[in-house]
Each structure stands twice: as C-alpha cells, then as structure tokens.
Short mmCIF file of C-alpha atoms in Angstrom, two decimals:
data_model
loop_
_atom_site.label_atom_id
_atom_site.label_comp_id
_atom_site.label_asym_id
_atom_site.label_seq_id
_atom_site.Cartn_x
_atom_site.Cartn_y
_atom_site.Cartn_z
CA UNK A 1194 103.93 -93.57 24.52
CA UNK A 1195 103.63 -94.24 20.80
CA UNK A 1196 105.12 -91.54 18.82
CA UNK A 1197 102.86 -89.57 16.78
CA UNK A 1198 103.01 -90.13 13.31
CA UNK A 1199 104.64 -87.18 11.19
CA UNK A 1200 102.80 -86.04 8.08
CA UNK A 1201 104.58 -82.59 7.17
CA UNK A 1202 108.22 -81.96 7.86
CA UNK A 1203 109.25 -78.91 6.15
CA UNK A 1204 113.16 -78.06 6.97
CA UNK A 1205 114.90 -74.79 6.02
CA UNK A 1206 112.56 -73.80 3.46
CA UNK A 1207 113.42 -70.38 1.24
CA UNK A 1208 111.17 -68.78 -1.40
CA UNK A 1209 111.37 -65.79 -3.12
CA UNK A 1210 109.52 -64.27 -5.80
CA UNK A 1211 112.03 -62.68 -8.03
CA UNK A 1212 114.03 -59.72 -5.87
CA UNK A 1213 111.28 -60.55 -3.40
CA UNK A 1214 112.17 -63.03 -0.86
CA UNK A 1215 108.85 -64.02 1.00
CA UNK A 1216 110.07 -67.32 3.22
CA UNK A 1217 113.24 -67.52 5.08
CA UNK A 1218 114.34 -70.69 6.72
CA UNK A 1219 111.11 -72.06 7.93
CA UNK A 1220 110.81 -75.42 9.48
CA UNK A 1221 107.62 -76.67 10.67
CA UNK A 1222 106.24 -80.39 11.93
CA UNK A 1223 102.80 -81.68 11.35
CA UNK A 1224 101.71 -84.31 13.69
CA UNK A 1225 98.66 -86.65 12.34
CA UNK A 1226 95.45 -85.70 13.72
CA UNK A 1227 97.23 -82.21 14.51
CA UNK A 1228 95.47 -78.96 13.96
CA UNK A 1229 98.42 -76.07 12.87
CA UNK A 1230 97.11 -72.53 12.74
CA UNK A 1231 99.29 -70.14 10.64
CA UNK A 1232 98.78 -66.42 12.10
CA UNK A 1233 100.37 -63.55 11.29
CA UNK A 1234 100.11 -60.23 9.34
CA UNK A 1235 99.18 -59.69 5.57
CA UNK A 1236 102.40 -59.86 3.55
CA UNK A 1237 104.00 -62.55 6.26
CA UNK A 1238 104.08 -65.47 4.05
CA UNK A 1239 101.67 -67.93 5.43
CA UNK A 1240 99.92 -68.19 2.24
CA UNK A 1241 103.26 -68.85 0.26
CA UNK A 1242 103.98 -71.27 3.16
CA UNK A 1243 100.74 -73.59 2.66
CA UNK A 1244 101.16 -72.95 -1.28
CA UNK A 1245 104.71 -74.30 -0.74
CA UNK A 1246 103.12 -77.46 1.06
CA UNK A 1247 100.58 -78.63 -1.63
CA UNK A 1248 103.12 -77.25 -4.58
CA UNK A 1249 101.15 -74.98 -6.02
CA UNK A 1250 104.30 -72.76 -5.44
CA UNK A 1251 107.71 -74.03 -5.85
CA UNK A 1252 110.31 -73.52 -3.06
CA UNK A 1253 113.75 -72.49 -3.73
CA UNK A 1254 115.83 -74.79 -1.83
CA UNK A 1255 115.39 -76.72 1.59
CA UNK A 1256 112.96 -79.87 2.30
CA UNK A 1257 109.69 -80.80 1.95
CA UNK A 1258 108.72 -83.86 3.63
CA UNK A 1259 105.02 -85.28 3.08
CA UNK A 1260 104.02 -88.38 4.98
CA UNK A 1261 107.59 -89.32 5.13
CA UNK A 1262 108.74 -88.93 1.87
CA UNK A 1263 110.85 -85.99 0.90
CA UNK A 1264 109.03 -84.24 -2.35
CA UNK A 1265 110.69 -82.96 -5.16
CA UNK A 1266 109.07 -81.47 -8.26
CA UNK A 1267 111.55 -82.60 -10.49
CA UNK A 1268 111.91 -86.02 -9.82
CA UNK A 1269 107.91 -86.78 -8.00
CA UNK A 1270 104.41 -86.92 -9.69
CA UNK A 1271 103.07 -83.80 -8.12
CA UNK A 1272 99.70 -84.67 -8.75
CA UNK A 1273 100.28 -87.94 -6.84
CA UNK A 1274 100.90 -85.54 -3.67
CA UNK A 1275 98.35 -82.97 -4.49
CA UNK A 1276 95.39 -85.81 -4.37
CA UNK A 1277 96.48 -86.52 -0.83
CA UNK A 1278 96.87 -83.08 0.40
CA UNK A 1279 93.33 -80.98 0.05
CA UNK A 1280 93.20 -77.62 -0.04
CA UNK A 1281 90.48 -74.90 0.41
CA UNK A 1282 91.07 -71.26 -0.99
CA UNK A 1283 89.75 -68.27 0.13
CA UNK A 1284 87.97 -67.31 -2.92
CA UNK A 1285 86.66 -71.04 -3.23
CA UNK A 1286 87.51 -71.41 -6.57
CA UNK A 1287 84.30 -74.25 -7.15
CA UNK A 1288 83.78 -74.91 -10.44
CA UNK A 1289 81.27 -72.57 -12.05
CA UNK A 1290 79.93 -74.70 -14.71
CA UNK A 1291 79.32 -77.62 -12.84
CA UNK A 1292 76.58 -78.33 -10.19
CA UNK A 1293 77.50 -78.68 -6.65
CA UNK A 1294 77.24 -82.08 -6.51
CA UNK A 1295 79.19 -82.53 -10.27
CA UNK A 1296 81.82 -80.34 -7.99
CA UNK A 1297 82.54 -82.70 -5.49
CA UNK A 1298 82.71 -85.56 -7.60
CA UNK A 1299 85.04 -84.28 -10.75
CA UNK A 1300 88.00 -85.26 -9.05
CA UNK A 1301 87.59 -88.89 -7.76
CA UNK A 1302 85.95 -89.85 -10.93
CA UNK A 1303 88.52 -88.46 -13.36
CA UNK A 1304 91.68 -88.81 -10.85
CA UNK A 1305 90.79 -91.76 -8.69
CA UNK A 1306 88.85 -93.00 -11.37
CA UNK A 1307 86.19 -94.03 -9.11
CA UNK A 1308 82.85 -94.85 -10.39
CA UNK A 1309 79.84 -92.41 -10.93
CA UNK A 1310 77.81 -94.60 -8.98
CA UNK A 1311 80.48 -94.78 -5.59
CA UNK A 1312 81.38 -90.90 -6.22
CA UNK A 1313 77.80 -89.41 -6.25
CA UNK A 1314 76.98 -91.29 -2.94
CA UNK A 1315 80.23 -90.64 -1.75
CA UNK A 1316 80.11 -87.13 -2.77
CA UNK A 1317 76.25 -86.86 -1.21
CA UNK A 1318 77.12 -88.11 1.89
CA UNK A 1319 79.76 -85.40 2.14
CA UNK A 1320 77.53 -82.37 1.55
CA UNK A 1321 75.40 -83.97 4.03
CA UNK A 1322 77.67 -83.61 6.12
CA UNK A 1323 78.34 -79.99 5.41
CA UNK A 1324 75.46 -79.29 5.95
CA UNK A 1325 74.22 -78.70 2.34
CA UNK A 1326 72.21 -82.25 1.60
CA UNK A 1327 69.73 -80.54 -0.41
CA UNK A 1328 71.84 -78.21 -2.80
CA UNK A 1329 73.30 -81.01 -5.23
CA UNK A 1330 71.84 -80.10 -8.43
CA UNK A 1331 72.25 -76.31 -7.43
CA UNK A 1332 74.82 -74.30 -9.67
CA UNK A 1333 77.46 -72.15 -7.16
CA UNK A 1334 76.64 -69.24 -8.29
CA UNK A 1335 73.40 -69.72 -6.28
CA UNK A 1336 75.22 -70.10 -3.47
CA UNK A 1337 76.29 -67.64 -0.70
CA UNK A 1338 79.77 -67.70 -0.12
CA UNK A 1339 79.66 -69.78 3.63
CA UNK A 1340 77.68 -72.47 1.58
CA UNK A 1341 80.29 -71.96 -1.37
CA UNK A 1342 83.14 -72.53 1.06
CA UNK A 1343 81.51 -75.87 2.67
CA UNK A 1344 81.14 -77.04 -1.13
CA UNK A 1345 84.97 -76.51 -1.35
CA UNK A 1346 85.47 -78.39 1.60
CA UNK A 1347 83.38 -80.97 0.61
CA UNK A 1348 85.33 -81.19 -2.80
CA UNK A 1349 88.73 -81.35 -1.35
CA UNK A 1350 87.63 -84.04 1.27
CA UNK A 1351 85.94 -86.27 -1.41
CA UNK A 1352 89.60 -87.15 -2.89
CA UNK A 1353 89.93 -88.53 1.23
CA UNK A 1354 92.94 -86.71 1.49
CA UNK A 1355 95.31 -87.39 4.35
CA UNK A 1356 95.98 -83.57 4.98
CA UNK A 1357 94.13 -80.66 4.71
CA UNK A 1358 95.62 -77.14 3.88
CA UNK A 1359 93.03 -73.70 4.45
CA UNK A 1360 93.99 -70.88 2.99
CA UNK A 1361 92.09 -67.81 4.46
CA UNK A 1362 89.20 -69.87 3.98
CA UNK A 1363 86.75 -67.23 5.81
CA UNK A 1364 88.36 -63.97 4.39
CA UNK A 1365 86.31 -63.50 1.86
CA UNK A 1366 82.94 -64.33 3.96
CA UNK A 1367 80.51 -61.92 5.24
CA UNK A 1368 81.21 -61.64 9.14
CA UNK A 1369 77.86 -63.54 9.46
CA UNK A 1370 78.81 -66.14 7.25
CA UNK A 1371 82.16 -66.85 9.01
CA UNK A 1372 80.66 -68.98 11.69
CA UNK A 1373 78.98 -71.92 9.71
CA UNK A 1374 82.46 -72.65 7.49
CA UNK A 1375 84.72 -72.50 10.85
CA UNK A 1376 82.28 -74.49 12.43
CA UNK A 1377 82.87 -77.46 9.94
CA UNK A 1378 86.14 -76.68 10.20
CA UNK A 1379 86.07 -77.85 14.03
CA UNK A 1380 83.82 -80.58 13.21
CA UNK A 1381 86.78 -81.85 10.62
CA UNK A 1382 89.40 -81.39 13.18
CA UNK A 1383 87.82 -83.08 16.20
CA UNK A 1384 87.40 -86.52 13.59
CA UNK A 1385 90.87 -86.61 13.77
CA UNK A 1386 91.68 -84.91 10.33
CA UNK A 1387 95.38 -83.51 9.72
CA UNK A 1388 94.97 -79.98 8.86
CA UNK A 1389 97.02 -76.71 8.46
CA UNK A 1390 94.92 -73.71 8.78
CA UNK A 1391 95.88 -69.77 7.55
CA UNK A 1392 93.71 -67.64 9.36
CA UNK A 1393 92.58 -64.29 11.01
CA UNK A 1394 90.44 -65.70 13.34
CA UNK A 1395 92.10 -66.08 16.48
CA UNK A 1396 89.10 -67.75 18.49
CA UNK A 1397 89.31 -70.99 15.70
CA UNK A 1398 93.21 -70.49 16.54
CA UNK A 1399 92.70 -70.98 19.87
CA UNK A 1400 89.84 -73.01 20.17
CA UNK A 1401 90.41 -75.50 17.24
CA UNK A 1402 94.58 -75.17 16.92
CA UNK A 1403 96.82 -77.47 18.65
CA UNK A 1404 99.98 -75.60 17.32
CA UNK A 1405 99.51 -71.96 16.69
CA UNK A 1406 102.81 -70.74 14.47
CA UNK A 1407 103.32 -66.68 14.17
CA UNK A 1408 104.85 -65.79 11.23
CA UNK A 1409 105.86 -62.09 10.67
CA UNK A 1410 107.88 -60.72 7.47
CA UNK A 1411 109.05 -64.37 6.53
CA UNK A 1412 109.96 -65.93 9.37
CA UNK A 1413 108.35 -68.05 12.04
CA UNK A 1414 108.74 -65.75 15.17
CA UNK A 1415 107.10 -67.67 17.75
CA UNK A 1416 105.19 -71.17 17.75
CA UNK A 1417 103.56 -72.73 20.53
CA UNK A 1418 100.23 -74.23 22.01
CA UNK A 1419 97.56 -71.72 21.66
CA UNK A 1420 97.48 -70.88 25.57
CA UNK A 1421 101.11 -70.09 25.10
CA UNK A 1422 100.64 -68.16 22.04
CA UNK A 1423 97.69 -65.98 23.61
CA UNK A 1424 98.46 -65.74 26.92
CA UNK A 1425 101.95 -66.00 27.92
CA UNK A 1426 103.64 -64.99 24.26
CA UNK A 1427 107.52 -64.55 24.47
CA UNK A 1428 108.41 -61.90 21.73
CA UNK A 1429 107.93 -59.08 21.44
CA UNK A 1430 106.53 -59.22 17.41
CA UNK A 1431 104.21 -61.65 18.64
CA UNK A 1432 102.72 -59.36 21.76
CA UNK A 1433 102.52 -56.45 19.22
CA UNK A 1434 100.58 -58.28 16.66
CA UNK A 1435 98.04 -59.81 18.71
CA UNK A 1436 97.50 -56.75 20.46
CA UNK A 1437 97.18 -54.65 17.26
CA UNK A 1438 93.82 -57.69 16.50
CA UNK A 1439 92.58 -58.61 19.68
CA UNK B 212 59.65 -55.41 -58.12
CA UNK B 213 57.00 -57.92 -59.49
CA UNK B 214 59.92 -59.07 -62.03
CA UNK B 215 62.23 -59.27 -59.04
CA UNK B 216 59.17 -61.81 -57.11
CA UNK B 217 58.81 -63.88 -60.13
CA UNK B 218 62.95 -64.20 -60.62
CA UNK B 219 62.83 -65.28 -56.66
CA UNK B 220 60.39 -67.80 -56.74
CA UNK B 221 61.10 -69.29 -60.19
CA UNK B 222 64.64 -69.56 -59.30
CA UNK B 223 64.15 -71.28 -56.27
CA UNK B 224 65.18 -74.92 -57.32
CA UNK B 225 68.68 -73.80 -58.53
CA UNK B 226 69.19 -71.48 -55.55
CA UNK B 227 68.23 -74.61 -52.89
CA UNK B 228 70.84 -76.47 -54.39
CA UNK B 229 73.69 -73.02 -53.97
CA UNK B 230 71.91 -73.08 -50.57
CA UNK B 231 72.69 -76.61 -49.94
CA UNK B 232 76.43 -76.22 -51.36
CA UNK B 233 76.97 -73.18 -49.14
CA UNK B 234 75.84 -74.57 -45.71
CA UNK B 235 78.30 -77.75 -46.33
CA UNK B 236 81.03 -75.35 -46.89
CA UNK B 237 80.15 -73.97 -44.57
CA UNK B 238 79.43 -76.17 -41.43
CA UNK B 239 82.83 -78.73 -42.97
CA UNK B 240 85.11 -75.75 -43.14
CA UNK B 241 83.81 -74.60 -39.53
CA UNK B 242 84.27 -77.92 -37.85
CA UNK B 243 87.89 -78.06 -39.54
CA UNK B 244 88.64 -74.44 -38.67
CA UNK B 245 87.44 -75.16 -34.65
CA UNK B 246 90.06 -78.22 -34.80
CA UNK B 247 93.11 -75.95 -35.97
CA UNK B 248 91.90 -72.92 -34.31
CA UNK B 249 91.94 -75.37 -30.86
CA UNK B 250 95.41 -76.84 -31.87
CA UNK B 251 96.85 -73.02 -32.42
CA UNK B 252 95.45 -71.52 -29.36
CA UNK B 253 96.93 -74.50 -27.79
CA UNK B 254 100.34 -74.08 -28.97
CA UNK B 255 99.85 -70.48 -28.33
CA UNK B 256 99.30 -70.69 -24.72
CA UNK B 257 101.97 -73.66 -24.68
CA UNK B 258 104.60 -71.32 -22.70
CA UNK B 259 106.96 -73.40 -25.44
CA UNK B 260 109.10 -70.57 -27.51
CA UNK B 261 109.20 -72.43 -30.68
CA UNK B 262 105.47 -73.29 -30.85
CA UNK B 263 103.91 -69.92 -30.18
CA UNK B 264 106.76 -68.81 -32.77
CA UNK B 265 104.73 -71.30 -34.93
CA UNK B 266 101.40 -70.25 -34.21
CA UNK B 267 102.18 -66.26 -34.47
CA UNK B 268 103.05 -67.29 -37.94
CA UNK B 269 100.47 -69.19 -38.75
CA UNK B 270 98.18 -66.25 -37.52
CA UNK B 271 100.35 -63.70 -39.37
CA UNK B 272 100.16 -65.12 -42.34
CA UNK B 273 96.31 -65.73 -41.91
CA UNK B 274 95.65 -62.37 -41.72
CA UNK B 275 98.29 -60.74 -43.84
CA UNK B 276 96.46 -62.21 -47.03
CA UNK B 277 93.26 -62.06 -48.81
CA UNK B 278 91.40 -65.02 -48.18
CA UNK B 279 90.58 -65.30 -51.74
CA UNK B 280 94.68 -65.38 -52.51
CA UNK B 281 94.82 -67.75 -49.89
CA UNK B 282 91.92 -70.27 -51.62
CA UNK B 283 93.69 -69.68 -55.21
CA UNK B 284 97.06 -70.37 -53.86
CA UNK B 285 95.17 -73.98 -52.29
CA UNK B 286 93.40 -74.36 -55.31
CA UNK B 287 95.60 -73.48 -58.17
CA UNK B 288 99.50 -73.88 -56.48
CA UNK B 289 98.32 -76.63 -54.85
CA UNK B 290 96.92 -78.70 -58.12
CA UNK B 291 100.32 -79.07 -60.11
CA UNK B 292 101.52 -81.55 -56.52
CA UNK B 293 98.07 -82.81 -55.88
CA UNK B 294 94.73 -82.06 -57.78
CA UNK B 295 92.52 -81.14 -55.01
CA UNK B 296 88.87 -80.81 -55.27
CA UNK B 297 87.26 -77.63 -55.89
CA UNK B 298 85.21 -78.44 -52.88
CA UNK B 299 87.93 -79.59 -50.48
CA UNK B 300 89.96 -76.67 -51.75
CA UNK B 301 87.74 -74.25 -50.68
CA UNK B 302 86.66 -76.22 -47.45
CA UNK B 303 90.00 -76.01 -46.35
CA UNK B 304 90.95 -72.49 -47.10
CA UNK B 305 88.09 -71.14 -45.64
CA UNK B 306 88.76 -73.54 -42.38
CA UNK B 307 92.60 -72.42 -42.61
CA UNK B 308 91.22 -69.01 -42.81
CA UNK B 309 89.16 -68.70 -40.06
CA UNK B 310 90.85 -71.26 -38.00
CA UNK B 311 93.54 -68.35 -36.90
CA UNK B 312 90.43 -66.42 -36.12
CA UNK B 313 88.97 -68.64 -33.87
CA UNK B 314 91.93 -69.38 -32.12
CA UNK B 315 92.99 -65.82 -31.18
CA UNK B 316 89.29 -66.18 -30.08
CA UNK B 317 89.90 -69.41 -28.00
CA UNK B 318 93.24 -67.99 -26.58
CA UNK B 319 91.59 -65.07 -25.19
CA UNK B 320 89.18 -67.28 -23.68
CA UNK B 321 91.31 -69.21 -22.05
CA UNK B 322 93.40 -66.38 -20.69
CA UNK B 323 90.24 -64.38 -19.31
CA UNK B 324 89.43 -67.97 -16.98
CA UNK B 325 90.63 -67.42 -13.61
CA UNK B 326 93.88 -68.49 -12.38
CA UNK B 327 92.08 -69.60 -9.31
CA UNK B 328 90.62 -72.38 -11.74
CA UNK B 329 93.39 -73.77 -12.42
CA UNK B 330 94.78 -74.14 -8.68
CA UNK B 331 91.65 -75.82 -7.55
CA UNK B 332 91.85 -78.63 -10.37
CA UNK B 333 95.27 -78.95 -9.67
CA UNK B 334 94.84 -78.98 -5.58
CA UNK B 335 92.69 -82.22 -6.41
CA UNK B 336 95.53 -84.26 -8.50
CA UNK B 337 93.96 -83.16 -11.78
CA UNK B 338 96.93 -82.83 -14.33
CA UNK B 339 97.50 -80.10 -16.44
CA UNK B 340 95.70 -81.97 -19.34
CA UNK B 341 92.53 -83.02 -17.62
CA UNK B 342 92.23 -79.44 -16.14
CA UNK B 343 92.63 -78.46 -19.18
CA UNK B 344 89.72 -80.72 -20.98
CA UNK B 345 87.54 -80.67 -18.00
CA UNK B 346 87.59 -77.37 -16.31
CA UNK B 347 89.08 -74.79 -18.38
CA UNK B 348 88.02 -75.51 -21.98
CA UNK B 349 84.10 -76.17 -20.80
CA UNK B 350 84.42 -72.92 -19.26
CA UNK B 351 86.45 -70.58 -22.10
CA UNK B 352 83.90 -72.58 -24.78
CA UNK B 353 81.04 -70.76 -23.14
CA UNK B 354 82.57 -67.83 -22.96
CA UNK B 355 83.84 -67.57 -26.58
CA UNK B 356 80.12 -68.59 -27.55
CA UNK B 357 79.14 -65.26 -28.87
CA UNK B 358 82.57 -64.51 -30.56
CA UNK B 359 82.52 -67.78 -32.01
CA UNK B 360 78.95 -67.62 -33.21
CA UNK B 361 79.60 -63.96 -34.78
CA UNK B 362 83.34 -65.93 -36.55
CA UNK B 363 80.63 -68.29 -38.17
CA UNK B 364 78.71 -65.67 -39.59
CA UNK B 365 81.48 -64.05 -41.51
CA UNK B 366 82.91 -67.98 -42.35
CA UNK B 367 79.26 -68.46 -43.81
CA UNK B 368 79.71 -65.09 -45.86
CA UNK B 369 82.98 -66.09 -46.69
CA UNK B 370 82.36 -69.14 -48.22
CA UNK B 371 81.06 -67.50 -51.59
CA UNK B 372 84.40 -66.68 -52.29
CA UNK B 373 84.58 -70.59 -53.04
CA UNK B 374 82.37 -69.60 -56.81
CA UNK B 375 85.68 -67.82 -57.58
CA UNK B 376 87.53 -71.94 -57.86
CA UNK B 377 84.04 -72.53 -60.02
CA UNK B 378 81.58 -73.93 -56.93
CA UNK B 379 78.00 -73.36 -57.51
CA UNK B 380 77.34 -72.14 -53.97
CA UNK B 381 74.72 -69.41 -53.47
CA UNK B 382 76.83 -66.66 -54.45
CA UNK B 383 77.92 -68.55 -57.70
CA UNK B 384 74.28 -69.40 -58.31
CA UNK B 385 73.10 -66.03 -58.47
CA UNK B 386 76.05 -64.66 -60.47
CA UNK B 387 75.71 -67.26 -63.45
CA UNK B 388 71.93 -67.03 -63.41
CA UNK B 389 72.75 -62.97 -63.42
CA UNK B 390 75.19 -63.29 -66.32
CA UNK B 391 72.90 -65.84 -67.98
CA UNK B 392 69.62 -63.22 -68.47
CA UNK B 393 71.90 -60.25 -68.65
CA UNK B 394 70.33 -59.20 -65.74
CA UNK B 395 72.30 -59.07 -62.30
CA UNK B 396 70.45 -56.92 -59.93
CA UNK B 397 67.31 -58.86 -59.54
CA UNK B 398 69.57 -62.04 -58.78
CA UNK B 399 72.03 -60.69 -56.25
CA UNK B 400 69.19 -59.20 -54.38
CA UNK B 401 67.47 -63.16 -54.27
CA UNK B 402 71.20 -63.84 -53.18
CA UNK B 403 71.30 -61.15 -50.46
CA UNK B 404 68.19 -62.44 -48.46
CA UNK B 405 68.95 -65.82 -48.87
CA UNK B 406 72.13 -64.69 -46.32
CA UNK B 407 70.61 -62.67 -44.84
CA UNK B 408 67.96 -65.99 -43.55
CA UNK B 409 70.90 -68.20 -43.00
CA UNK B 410 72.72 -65.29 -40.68
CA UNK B 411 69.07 -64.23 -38.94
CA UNK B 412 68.73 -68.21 -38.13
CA UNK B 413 71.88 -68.66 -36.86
CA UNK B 414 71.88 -65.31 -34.84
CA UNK B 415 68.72 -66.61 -33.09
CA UNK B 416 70.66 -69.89 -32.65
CA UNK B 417 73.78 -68.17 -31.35
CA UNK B 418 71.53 -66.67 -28.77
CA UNK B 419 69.32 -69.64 -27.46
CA UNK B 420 72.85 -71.19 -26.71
CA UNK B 421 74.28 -68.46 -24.90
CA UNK B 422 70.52 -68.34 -22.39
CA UNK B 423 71.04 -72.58 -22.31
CA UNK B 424 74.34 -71.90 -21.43
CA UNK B 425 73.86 -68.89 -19.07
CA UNK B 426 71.86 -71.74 -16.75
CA UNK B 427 74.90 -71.81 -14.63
CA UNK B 428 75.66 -68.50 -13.98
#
C-alpha cells in the first residue's frame, strides 16, 4: 500500500493571545484527499487552529508543516503558502464592490497573473459548478448568504489551491440555507479535495469527515473516525459535549 | 437692485476669467492635496512609530495655522530660496492645506473597512500592497466620497485666499472691481453667487457619484 501523501503536519503547536493562551500542544496530520472536521465548543480554539494553518494568525512556537515543507513567517513568502491553502470564513468576507464573477477572478489575475480571458472562463465554470451560473454580473449584496458562501468557495477554489480550510462556514446561514453550502462542501470532498473543516454540524462531520478531531479548552481531547467519535467516544469531555448538541 | 443686475452682467467678462483662475486652483491644488493626503494616511496607518510621528506633525501643524499664514509663509519665506509663482504658491498651500484634511478623511476610511477584508485578500496570496490597491482603497474611496466631496467645497472656498499673494481669482476680481468704483457691496454679492453655482454644481455632482457608486450596495 502506497502511503498517503501528507499535506498538513502541525507538531506541538502553542498560541496565546496575550495572558490568554488559546492552543496547547496540538499536533494534527492531514492526509491528501482527507476530509478533517474540527468540533468542539465555542472558545475551544478550532478557529485559532485553522487561522494558525493558513497564517492568518501566528503561532508561538512548535511546527507547521505544509505539503512537506516546514513554514516559517520569518524566513517564507507567506503569500506563496496562502495561494495554495483556500480558505472560506464564516462571514464570507466577498468583496463588496466587485461583482460575483470580478470576485472569483481578483485573485488569479492579480496573484497568478493569469489572463482575463483564462480567469473569467475559469472563474465561470466554477460558479457553475456552485451552482450559481447565472449570478456573474450580480453584486453580493444581492445575494443571500448560502449563495454568498458558494461565491466564497468558488473564490478560494479559483486560485486551485491544494488545501482547503472552512471556518464555520454555515454559522452565519439561516438554518434553511445551511444545506445548499454543506452540500458543495460534500461535492468538493468526494473530488478528492484536501480540506479541514470547523464546524457545528455534526451530520457533515459524520457524513463528509474522514477524521473528526474534538478540541475542548485548547487541546485536542479525542480524534478519531467519525463512527468512533459518535458512537463509541472514549472521554469523557467528548461524551459530554456531544450529548450537550445531539 | 437694478444697479446690482447691471454690475452682474456687465462684469461678466472679468469675473469668467476670476472664475476660470479659481476652478484651476482649485481642481490643481485638489489633485495635489488627494496625493499627500493618500501618502499621510498611508504613513499614518503604517503601524511604523517614526512615520505616524511624521504624519501627526504634518497634521498638527496643518491645522494649528491659518491657512492664509500658511500661503504667506509659501509665498513670501519661500521667495528669498526660490521665487515661486504666485499661482504655484497658492496651488500648493491650499493642496498642503487640505491635504491633512483629506487624509484624516482617508485614514478613517480605511479604518472603518472590515478586518474581514483584509483576511480574505490575504487568504488568496494577495500581499499587503495589492490588498491594499485593490480591495481596500476601492472600497474606503467610496466611502470617503461624501466627506471628500464636502473637503472640496471648502478647498474651492478656500482658494480666494490665493487674491491675498495678488491672484485675480473670483474673490480678487470682485474686490479690485469693488475698490475700483468705490462700491463693494454690489460686487461681493456677484462674487457670492458665483460660489454659490460652483458649490450647488458640485453638490449635485458629489451626489450623482455617491447613487453611481451606491450600484453595489
């Protein structure tokens, strides 16, 4: 058996946020092609934890190792990294004065430095895909927030990043609008993308996740596949939690 | 008030060219001002000690002094190094002038976009420069619009301190024409709703831009 290919390695990672420390000694493997679903309580530090990953926070010492190569800030060209690890946030964060379409393609154009022509078909076929082939010229703010959320996805995939990070991506969603953006979610996953996924919803976690990590006041308490996780958890903290949501 | 028509429409040719005077001091010292207003908000948001040191007391200084001290100091200090043209003299101080304006207007701007902004441009590879140019600035412009517009009315008014180093701007027009009959009042009204045209126009300008603007929101 060929042995899968790593794309995240973090090793004893620590973060803190002045007296505040939010992460202590967290390791964590991402496989390529593997789906890793962060769950835990507000406040445990999954969001710092996939911040940490694309650098949009800065650890405080221990290792962060993306497709291979160990990252520093100091000494790497973060922006290298970023345009290989997407990221969706859970207030979407699209580009108000820009069009849908002139969302998805700001990035390849100005970072690839790909050209109009490649981008805007590139960047159409992708919104086909999420579903939203006949919004291009529309402005967000038109948008409801399950359709602003697939435009975010669509952004972040048109830089065809090698890892995808989610941060609460259907948090901010009406409950009827969660379905749609989890769905293309799934759809990403199943083509084989490499993604790391914060979330409150536990079907996705166990539906969608290959790895489902609990993380509860800083640490990672228990990790596992998600029949482990749901069914047969170990601690206690873990129990606990996903009775307090199920 | 039928003396007052006959001054206004008599005096029309010399007024056009005061008009003509005070929209390119107007519109050159603008432009100039939105350049150092840009760099200053710049080096105010900078996160660099020394340069918002630099900027504060650029700002400071801006608005500790009369503008008109600030255009004699250009005009007059300024001629025994370098004899500068009345009309660059005044450009200039009036751009210098509101420039600090514009960029405590800018900086605010800038401030009020939302972090989130920033993470997204930067969660696609964008560096802090093209962020900068391409998502923030596009979106703080638009908001500053109506501050900005209301900084150019008062540069516009401003600019007739420029008859004070001798420029035959409106303002100038109408007070040697005044002093010439020995009759002022007639004059500075002409003078007041010539202004009062150029501010109306460039309200109703100010405003279309904002609605074009507003398409995306």
């Amino acid at each position: 058996m060929t042995k899968p290919r790593e794309m995240i390695r973090v090793e004893k990672l620590n973060k803190s946020f002045g007296d505040l420390h939010v992460l202590y000694d967290i390791d964590l493997k991402v496989n390529e092609s593997d789906v890793v679903v962060l769950i835990g309580a507000s406040g445990s530090g999954k969001s710092t934890l996939l911040r940490c990953l694309n650098f949009l926070e800065f650890k405080d010492d221990g290792k962060i190792v993306i497709e291979g190569e160990q990252v520093e800030a100091a000494t790497h060209d973060l922006n290298k990294v970023r345009a290989k690890v997407g990221m969706v946030f859970q207030h979407f964060n699209l580009f108000p004065h820009k069009t849908v379409l002139g969302n998805v393609i700001e990035a390849p154009i100005q970072v690839k430095g790909m050209s109009k022509k490649e981008a805007v078909k590139e960047g159409k076929r992708l919104l086909d895909k999420v579903g939203l082939g006949d919004k291009y010229d529309i402005y967000p703010s038109r948008l409801s927030g399950g359709q602003k959320q697939r435009v975010a996805i669509a952004r972040a995939l048109a830089m065809q990043p090698d890892i995808m990070l989610f941060d609460e991506p259907t948090s901010a969603l009406d409950p009827e609008l969660v379905g749609e953006v989890l769905e293309t979610m799934k759809e990403l996953g199943e083509e084989g993308m490499t993604m790391v996924v914060v979330t409150h919803e536990m079907g996705f976690a166990r539906e969608v996740g290959d790895w489902v990590v609990y993380m509860n006041e800083g640490r990672i308490v228990e990790e596992g596949q998600p029949d482990h996780i749901f069914d047969h958890p170990k601690e206690e903290r873990t129990k606990a939690f996903l009775n307090s949501i199920l | 008030m039928g003396e007052f028509f006959d001054i206004f429409i008599g005096s029309t040719d010399v007024f056009f060219q005061g008009l003509w005077l005070t929209l390119r001091l107007s519109v050159v010292s603008l432009l100039i001002a939105i350049v150092i207003g840009l760099f200053f908000a710049m080096l105010k948001i900078s996160r660099i000690k020394i340069l918002e040191i630099i900027a504060d007391l650029y700002i400071w200084v801006v608005r500790g002094t009369p503008l008109i001290v600030q255009i004699f100091i250009l005009y007059y200090g300024l001629a025994s190094i370098w004899l500068i043209p009345e009309f660059w003299a005044a450009s200039i101080g009036l751009a210098f002038h509101s420039g600090a304006y514009i960029a405590e207007i800018i900086r605010g701007s800038i401030q009020s976009i939302a972090k989130g902004q920033n993470e997204a441009a930067r969660s696609l590879g964008m560096n802090r420069r093209l962020t900068m140019r391409r998502i923030v600035l596009p979106q703080a412009f638009r908001r500053a619009v109506p501050a900005l517009g209301n900084q150019f009315i008062i540069g516009i008014k401003d600019s007739s301190l420029a008859s004070f180093i001798g420029l035959q701007e409106l303002f100038g027009v109408s007070n040697t024409m005044g002093s010439n009959s020995f009759n002022y009042l007639p004059y500075f009204f002409t003078v007041a709703i010539y202004y009062l045209v150029i501010v109306l126009v460039l309200t109703v300008a100010v405003n279309q831009l904002e609605k074009k603007l507003a398409v995306s929101d």
